[in-house]
XYZ file of C-alpha atoms in Angstrom:
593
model
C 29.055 78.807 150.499
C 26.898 81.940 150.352
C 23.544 82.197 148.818
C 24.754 84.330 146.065
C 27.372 81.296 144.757
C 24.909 78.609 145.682
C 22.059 80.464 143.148
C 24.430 81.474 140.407
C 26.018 77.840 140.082
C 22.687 76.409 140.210
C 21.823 78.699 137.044
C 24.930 78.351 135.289
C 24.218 74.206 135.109
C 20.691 74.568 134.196
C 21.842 77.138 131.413
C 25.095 74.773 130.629
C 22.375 72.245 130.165
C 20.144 73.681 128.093
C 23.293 74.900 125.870
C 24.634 71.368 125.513
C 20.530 70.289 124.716
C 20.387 72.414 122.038
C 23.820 71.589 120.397
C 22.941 68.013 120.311
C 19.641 68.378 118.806
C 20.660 71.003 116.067
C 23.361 68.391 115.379
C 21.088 65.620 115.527
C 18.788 67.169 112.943
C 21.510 68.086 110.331
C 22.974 64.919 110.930
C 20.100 63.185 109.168
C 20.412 65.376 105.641
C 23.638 64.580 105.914
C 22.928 60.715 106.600
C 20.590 61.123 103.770
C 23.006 62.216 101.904
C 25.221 59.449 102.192
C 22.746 56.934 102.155
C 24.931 55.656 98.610
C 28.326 55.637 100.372
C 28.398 52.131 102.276
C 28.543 49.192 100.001
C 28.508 45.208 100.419
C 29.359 42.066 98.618
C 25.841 40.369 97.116
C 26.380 37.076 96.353
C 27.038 33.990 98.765
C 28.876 33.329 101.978
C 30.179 30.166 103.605
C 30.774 29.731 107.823
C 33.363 27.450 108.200
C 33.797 25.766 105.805
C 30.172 25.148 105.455
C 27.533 24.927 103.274
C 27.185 28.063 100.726
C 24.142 30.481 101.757
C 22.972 33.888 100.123
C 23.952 37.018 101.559
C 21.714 38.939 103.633
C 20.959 42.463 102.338
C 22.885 45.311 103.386
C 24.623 43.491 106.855
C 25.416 40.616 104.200
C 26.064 37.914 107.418
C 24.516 37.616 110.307
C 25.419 34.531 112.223
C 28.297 33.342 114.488
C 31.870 32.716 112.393
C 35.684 32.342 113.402
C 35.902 31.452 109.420
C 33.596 33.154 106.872
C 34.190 33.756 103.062
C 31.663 36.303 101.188
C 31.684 36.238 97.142
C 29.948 37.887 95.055
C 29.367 41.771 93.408
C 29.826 44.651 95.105
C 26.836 46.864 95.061
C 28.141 50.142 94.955
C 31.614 50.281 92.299
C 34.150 52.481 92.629
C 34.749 54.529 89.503
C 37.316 57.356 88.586
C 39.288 58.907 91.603
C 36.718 57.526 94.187
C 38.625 54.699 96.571
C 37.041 51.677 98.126
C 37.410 52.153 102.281
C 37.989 49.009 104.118
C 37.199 48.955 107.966
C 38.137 46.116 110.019
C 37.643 46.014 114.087
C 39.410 42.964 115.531
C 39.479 40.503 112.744
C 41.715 39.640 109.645
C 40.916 40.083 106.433
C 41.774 39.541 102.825
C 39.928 40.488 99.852
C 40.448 39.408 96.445
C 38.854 40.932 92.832
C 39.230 38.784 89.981
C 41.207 36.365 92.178
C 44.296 38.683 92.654
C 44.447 39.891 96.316
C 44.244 43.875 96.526
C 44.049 44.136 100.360
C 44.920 42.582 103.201
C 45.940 43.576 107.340
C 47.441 39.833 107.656
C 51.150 40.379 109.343
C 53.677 38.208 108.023
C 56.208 39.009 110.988
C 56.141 36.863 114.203
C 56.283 39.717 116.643
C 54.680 39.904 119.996
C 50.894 41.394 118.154
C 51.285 38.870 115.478
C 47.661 37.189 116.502
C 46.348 40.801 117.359
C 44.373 42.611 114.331
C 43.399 45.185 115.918
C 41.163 48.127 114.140
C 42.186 48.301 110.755
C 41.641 51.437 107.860
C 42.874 51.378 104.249
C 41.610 52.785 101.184
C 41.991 51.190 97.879
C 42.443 52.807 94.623
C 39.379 52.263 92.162
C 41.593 50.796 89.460
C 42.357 47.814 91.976
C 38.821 46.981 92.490
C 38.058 46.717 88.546
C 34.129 46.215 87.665
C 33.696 44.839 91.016
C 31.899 41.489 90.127
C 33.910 38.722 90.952
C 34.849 39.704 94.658
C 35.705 37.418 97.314
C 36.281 38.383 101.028
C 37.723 35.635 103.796
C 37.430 37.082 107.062
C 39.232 35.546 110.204
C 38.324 36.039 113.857
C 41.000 35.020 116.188
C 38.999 35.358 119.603
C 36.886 32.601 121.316
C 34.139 34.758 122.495
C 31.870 36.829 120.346
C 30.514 40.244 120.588
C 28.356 40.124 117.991
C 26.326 38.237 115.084
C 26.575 41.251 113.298
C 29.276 41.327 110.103
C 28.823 45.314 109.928
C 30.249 45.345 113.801
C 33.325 43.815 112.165
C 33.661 45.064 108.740
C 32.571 47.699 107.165
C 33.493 48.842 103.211
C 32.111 52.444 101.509
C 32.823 54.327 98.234
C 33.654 57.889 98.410
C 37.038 60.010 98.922
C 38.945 60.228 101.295
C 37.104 62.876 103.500
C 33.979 60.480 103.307
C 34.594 58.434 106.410
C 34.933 61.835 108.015
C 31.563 62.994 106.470
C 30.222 59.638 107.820
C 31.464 60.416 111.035
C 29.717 63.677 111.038
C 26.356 62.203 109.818
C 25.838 58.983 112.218
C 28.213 60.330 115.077
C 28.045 63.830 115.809
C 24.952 63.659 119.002
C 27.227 60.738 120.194
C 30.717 62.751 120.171
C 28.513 65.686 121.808
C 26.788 63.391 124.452
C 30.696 62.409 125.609
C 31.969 65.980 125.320
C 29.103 66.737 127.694
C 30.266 63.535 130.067
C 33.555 64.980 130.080
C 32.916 68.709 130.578
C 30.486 67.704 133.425
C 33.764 65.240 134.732
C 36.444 68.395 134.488
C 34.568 71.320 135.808
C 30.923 70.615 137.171
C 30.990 68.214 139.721
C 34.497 68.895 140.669
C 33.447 72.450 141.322
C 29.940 71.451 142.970
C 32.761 69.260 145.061
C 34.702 71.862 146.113
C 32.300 74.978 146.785
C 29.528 73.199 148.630
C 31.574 74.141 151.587
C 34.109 71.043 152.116
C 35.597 68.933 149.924
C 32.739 66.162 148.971
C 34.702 63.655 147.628
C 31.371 61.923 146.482
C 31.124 64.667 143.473
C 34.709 64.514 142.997
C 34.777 60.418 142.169
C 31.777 60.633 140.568
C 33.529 63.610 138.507
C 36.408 60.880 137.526
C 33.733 58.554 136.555
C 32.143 61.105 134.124
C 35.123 61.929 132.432
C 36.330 58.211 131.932
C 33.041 56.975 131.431
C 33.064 60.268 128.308
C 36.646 59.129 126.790
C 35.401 55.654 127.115
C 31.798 55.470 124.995
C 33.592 57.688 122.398
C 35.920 55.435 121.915
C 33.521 52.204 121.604
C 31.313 54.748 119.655
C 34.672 55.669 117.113
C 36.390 52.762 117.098
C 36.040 52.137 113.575
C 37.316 55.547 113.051
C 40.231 55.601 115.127
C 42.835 54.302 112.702
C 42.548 57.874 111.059
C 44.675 59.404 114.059
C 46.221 56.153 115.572
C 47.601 54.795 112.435
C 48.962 51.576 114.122
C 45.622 49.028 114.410
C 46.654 47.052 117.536
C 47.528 50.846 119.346
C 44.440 51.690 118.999
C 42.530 48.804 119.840
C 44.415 49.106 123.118
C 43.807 52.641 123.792
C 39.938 52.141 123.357
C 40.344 48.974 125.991
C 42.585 50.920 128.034
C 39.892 53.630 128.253
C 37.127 51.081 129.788
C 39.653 49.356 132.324
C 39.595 53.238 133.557
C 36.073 53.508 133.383
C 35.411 50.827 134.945
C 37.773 51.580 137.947
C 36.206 54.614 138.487
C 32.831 53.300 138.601
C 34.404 51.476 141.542
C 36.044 54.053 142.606
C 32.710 56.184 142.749
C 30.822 53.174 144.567
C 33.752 53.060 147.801
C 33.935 56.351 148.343
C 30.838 56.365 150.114
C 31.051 53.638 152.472
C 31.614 54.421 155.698
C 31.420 51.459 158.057
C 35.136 49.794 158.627
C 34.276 46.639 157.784
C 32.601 48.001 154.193
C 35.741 50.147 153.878
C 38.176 47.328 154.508
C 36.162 45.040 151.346
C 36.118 48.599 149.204
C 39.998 48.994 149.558
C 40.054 45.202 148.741
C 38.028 45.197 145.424
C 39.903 48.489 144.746
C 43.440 46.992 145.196
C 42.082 43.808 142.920
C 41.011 45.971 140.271
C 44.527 48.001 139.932
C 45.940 44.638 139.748
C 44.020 43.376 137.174
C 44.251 46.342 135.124
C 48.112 46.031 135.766
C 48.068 42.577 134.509
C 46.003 42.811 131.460
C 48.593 45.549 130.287
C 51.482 43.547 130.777
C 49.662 40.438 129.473
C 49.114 42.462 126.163
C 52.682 44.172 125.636
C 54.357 41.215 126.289
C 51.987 39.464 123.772
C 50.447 36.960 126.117
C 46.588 38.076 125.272
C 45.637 40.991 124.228
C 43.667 43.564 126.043
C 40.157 42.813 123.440
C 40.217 39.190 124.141
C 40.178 39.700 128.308
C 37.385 41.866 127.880
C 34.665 39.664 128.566
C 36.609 38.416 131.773
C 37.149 42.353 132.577
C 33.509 42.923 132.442
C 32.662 39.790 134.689
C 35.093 40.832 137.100
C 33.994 44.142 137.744
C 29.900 43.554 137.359
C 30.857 40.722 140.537
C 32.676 43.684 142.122
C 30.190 46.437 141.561
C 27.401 43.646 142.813
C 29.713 43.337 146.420
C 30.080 47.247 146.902
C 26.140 47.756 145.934
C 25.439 45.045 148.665
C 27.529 47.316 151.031
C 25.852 50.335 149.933
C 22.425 48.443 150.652
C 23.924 47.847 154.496
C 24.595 51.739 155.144
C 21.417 53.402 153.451
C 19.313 53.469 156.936
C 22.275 55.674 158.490
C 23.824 57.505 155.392
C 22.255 59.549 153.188
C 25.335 59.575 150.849
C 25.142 55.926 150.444
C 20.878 56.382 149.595
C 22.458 58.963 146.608
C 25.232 56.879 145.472
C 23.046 53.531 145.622
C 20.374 55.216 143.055
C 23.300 56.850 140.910
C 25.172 53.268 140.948
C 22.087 50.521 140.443
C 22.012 51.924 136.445
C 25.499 51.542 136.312
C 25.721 48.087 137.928
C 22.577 46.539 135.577
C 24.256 47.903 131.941
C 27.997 46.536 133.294
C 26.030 42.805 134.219
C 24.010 43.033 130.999
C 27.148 43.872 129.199
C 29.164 41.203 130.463
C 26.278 38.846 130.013
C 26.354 40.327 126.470
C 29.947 39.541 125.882
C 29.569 36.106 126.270
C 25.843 35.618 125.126
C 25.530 38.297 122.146
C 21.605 39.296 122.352
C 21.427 42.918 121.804
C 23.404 45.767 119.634
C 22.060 48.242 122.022
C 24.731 49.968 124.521
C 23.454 49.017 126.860
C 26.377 50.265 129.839
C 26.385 53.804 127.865
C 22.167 54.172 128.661
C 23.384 53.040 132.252
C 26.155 55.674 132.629
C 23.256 58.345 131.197
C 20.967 57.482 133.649
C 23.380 57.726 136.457
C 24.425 61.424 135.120
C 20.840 62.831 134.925
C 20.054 61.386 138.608
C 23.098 63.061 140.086
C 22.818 66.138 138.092
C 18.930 65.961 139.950
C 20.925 64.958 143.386
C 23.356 68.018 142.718
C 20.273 70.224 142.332
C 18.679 69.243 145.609
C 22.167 69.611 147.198
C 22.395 73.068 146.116
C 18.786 73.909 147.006
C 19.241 72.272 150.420
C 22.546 74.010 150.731
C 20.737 77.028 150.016
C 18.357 76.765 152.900
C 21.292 75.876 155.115
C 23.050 79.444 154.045
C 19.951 81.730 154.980
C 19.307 79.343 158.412
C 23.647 80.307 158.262
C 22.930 83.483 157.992
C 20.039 83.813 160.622
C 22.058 81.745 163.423
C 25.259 83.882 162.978
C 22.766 87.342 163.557
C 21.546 85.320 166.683
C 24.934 84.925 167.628
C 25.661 88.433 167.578
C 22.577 89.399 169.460
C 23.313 86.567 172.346
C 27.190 87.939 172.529
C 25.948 91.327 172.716
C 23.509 90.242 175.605
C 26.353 88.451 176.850
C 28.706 91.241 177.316
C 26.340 93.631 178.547
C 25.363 90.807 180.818
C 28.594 91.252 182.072
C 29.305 94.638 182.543
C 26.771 96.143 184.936
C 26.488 98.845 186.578
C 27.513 97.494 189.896
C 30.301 95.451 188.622
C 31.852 98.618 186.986
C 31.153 100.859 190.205
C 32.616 97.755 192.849
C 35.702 98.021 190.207
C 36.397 101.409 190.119
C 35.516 102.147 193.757
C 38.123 99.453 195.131
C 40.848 101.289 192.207
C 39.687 104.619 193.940
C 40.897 103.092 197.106
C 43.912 101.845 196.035
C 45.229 105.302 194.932
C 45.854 106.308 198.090
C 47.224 103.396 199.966
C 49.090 101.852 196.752
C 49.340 104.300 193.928
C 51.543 101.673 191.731
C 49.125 98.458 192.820
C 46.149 101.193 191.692
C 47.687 102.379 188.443
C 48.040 98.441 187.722
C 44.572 97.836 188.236
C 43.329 100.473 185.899
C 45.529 98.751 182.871
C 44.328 95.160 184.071
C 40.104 96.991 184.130
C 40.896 98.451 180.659
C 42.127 95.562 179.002
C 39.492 93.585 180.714
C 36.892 95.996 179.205
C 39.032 96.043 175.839
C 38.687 92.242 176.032
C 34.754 92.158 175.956
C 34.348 95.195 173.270
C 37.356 92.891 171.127
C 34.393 89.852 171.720
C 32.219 91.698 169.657
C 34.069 91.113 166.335
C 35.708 87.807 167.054
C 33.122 85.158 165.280
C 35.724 81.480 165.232
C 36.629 79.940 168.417
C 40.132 81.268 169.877
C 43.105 79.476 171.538
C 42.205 78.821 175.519
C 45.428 80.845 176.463
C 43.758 83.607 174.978
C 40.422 83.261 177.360
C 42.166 82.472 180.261
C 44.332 85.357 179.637
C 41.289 87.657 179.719
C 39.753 85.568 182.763
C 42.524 86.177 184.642
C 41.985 90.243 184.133
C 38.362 89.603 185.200
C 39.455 87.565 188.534
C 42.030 90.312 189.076
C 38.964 92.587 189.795
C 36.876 90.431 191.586
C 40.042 89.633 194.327
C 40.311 93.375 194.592
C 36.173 93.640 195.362
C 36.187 90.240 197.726
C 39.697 90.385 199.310
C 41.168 87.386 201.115
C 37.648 85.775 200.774
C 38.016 84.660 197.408
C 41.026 82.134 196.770
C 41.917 81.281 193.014
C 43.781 78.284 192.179
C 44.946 77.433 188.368
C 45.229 73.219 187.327
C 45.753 74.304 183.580
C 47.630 70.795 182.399
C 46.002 71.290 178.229
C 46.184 74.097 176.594
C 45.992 72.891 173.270
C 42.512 73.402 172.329
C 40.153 76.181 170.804
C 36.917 77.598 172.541
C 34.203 80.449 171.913
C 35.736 83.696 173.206
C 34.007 84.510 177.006
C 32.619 81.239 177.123
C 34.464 80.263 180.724
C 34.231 83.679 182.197
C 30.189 83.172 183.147
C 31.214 79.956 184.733
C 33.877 81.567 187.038
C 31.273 84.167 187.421
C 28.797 81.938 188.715
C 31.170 79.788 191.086
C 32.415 83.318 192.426
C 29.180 85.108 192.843
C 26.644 82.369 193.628
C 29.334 80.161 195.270
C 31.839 81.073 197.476
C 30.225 84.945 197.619
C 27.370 84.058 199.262
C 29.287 81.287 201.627
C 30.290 83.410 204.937
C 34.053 82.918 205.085
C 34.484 82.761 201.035
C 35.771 79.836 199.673
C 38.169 78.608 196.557
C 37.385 78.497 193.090
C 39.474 76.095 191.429
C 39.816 76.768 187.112
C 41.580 73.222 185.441
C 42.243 71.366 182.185
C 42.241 68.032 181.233
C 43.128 66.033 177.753
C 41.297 62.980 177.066
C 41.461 60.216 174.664
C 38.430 61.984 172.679
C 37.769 65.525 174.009
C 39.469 68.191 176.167
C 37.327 69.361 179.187
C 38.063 73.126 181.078
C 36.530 72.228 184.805
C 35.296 75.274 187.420
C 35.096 74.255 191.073
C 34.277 76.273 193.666
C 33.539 75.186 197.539
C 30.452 77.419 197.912
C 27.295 77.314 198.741
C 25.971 74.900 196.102
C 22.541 74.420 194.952
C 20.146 71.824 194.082
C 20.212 71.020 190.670
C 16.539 69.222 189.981
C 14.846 72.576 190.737
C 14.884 75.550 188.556
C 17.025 78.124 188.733
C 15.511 81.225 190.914
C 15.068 84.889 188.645
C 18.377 86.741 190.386
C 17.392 90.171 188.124
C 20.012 88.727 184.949
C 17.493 85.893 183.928
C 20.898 84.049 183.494
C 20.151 84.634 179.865
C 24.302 85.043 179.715
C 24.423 80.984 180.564
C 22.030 79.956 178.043
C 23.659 82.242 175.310
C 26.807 80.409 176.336
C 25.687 77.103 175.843
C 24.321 77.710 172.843
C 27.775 79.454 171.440
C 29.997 76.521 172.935
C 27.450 73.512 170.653
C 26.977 75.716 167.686
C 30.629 76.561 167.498
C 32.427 73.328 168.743
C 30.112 71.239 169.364
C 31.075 71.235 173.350
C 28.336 70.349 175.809
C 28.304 71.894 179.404
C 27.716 69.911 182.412
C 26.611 71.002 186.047
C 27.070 69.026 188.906
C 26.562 70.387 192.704
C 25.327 69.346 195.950
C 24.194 71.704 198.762
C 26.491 72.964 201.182
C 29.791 70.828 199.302
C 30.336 73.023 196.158
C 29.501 73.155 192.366
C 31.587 72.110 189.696
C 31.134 73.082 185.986
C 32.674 71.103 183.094
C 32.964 72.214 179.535
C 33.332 69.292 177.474
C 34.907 69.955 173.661
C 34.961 66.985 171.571
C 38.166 66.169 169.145
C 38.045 66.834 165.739
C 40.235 65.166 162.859
């Protein structure tokens, strides 16, 4: 990624940011006139209620009940009558109802049919006509809950009634849920373009941002839900289809949170337990479907169980996390992005079964975990930024060492020894000479061609061009210099001249300075984790533990090599020679998946 993309993306989510900020708060604010507004709009029953079958208490004001039930009846007055065309709104989340005025029963969301949902409520929404209420004083309201575990002492989390029209529970919705609905569409437009594109351009696929992007949007479709649930009837007009689409949204939510935590493992063994937990979770998501279309259980009542299941799971992958944090960096970010999200999915499940708190307490988690990896994607970008301009300032060093290179390579008495052993050859072998001068220009075509080429290029292709430069050398040294080819892998890229200095050496400094000349021996070898291109010449040889003399070049051409060969393929270069035996050079490129 260039430093141009890396600053404008950086600007576009601070300014995306800011945007969303300012929505929210605007909304926030006109929310409360509006929430002032319909301050008048809920009502309750004032009177008495009875737990079952108990003892007959006063209702509380404004929640009316607060206290543990499977059976509760509420009589009494409503406080707030419908009159004229306004309609009494009934909510009920996951419990049945029945409500009586006068006696007569007006509503009710029992099912008389025996179907496969027949003990599933479900979220329930009905509005009933003013004339059906009459005056409103003699009002009695039994309530049912048909689950063993409780998520809540609170009545109002169960039923809620208001007096209005029927655009008030969408003014309601406006007033107490607009920063929510705006905090999710944030989660969610974060989840489909952000961190999938801070994934994709930070120069390889970083499948951390992309899981993490899953997570978002899941984790967005799955607090509005639990946010609106109460609401939901008004576009999913069957109650137990959508209870089960705002469960189905946290099984997904909580798979990616899994999902998220895996991804960054790295070890085999913490891989092997990811895929595990993984595979378990699928499956229990699987089963708590069929469980609930078939009518076994229902996806509210194996929430707790849900919860539990993956708090134990996100506890095993943290503890994996913990074991990779001294060598992975990646596991340091995902560990501080996944602790929030592990303690509000363990107080949550806690909460399921022990109701203590209102408070969402897995939503404050998934916030926290978005504003530290929106701060993580910000030092990402910032330290990608660095790594573009020290980019940038290696690949001018590059050029400047190949240009040093090929001059390096082409001096003065190279090109004269070339040309004077062509001039030769024009009048003994006029067809041998005419030869020679294609072979010298492609060889000189071959280094000017180096100048441009930046990525590594297939082996064939450099040995092609060191076999032009031997050419010239055999015509200069004659039957002194021997070349032998062991070329059994070709399969492999390398840094254009990269093996031509090595020849260079073994023919100048090895079997050149060696009386009768000698053999230099060019090979290839695959191995079971690199490939390795090995020059051996019988020369002189030289001792290795002392420097290397000044021969007039500096053998600034060898460094510049060794430097192209680890920046570019990360291939190390190994000398090994012994005096009067020989010298053999071995390039050593590792692998790469």
């Amino acid at each position: 990624m260039n430093l141009i993309k890396s600053r404008k993306l950086t600007l576009a989510l601070l300014a995306m940011m800011l945007v969303i900020v300012g929505l929210i708060v605007i909304f926030t604010a006109d929310s409360v006139g509006w929430e002032a507004n319909l301050s008048d709009s809920f009502t309750a029953i004032e009177g008495e209620y009875s737990v079952d079958g108990g003892e007959w208490k006063p209702t509380l004001e404004g929640d009316m009940v607060h206290e543990d039930f499977h059976e509760l009846t509420v009589r009494g007055r409503l406080t707030n009558v419908p009159t004229g065309s306004e309609i009494l709104g009934v909510c009920a989340d996951n419990v049945w109802f029945k409500l009586k005025s006068d006696g007569k029963v007006i509503e009710s969301n029992y099912r008389a049919d025996d179907g496969a949902f027949k003990n599933t409520p479900g979220y329930t929404l009905c509005n009933i006509p003013a004339e059906a209420i009459g005056d409103g004083q003699h009002i009695e309201l039994s309530l049912m809950y048909p689950y063993e575990i409780l998520s809540s002492k609170n009545l109002s989390d169960f039923f809620d009634m208001y007096v209005g029209t029927e655009a008030t529970l969408y003014e309601l919705l406006y007033a107490h849920k607009m920063p929510t609905i705006l905090f999710c569409f944030l989660l969610c437009f974060f989840g489909l373009f952000i961190f999938p594109i801070a994934g994709i351009v930070m120069g390889r696929v970083d499948w951390r941002y992309l899981s993490f992007a899953l997570l978002c949007f899941f984790a967005g479709l799955f607090i509005l839900s639990q946010s609106l649930f109460s609401y939901l009837p008004l576009w999913i007009h069957d109650p137990v289809k959508a209870m089960a689409a705002s469960m189905v949204t946290a099984h997904l939510c909580m798979l990616s949170a899994l999902i998220y935590t895996k991804v960054c493992l790295k070890k085999s063994v913490n891989k092997v337990i990811g895929n595990v937990i993984i595979t378990a979770a699928v499956l229990l998501t699987a089963t708590a479907l069929v469980l609930h279309y078939t009518g076994v259980s229902d996806l509210y009542a194996g929430k707790p169980f849900m919860l539990l299941f993956v708090a134990v799971c996100a506890i095993i992958l943290t503890g994996c996390l913990i074991s990779e944090v001294r060598s992975s960096r990646e596991a340091l970010m995902t560990l501080t992005s996944m602790i929030p999200i592990l303690v509000g999915l363990l107080l949550d499940a806690v909460n399921a079964f022990f109701y203590f708190t209102s408070i969402p307490l897995f939503e404050i988690g998934i916030t926290i975990s978005l504003i530290n990896q929106i701060v993580v994607l910000i030092i990402d970008l910032r330290r990608q930024y660095k790594e573009a301009i020290r980019y940038q300032q290696m690949q001018k060093e590059l050029y400047e060492a190949k240009v040093s290179l090929m001059v390096s390579q082409i001096q003065p008495h190279f090109l004269y020894n070339s040309l004077t052993s062509i001039a030769m050859m024009c009048t003994k072998d006029p067809k041998k000479a005419r030869e020679a001068t294609i072979n010298f220009a492609d060889y000189l075509r071959g280094n000017m061609n180096s100048l441009k080429q930046k990525a590594p290029v297939p082996f064939t292709q450099e040995l092609e061009h060191l076999k032009k430069y031997l050419m010239l050398e055999q015509m200069r040294f004659g039957d002194m210099l021997n070349i032998a080819y062991d070329i059994q892998a070709t399969d492999f890229e390398i840094p254009l001249l990269t093996v031509q200095p090595l020849v260079e050496n073994a023919v100048k400094h090895g079997v050149g300075m060696k009386e009768d000349g000698g053999t230099v021996t060019i090979a290839t070898r695959e191995e079971d984790d690199c490939y390795k291109v090995i020059i051996t010449d019988d020369g002189v040889g030289f001792d290795t533990s002392k420097p290397i003399e000044d021969d007039g070049r500096s053998h600034v051409g060898m460094e510049n090599v060794k430097q192209r060969l680890k920046e570019l393929c990360d291939a190390d270069v190994i000398i090994e020679s012994e005096i009067g035996v020989g010298t053999t050079a071995t390039i050593r490129i590792p692998k790469k998946e």
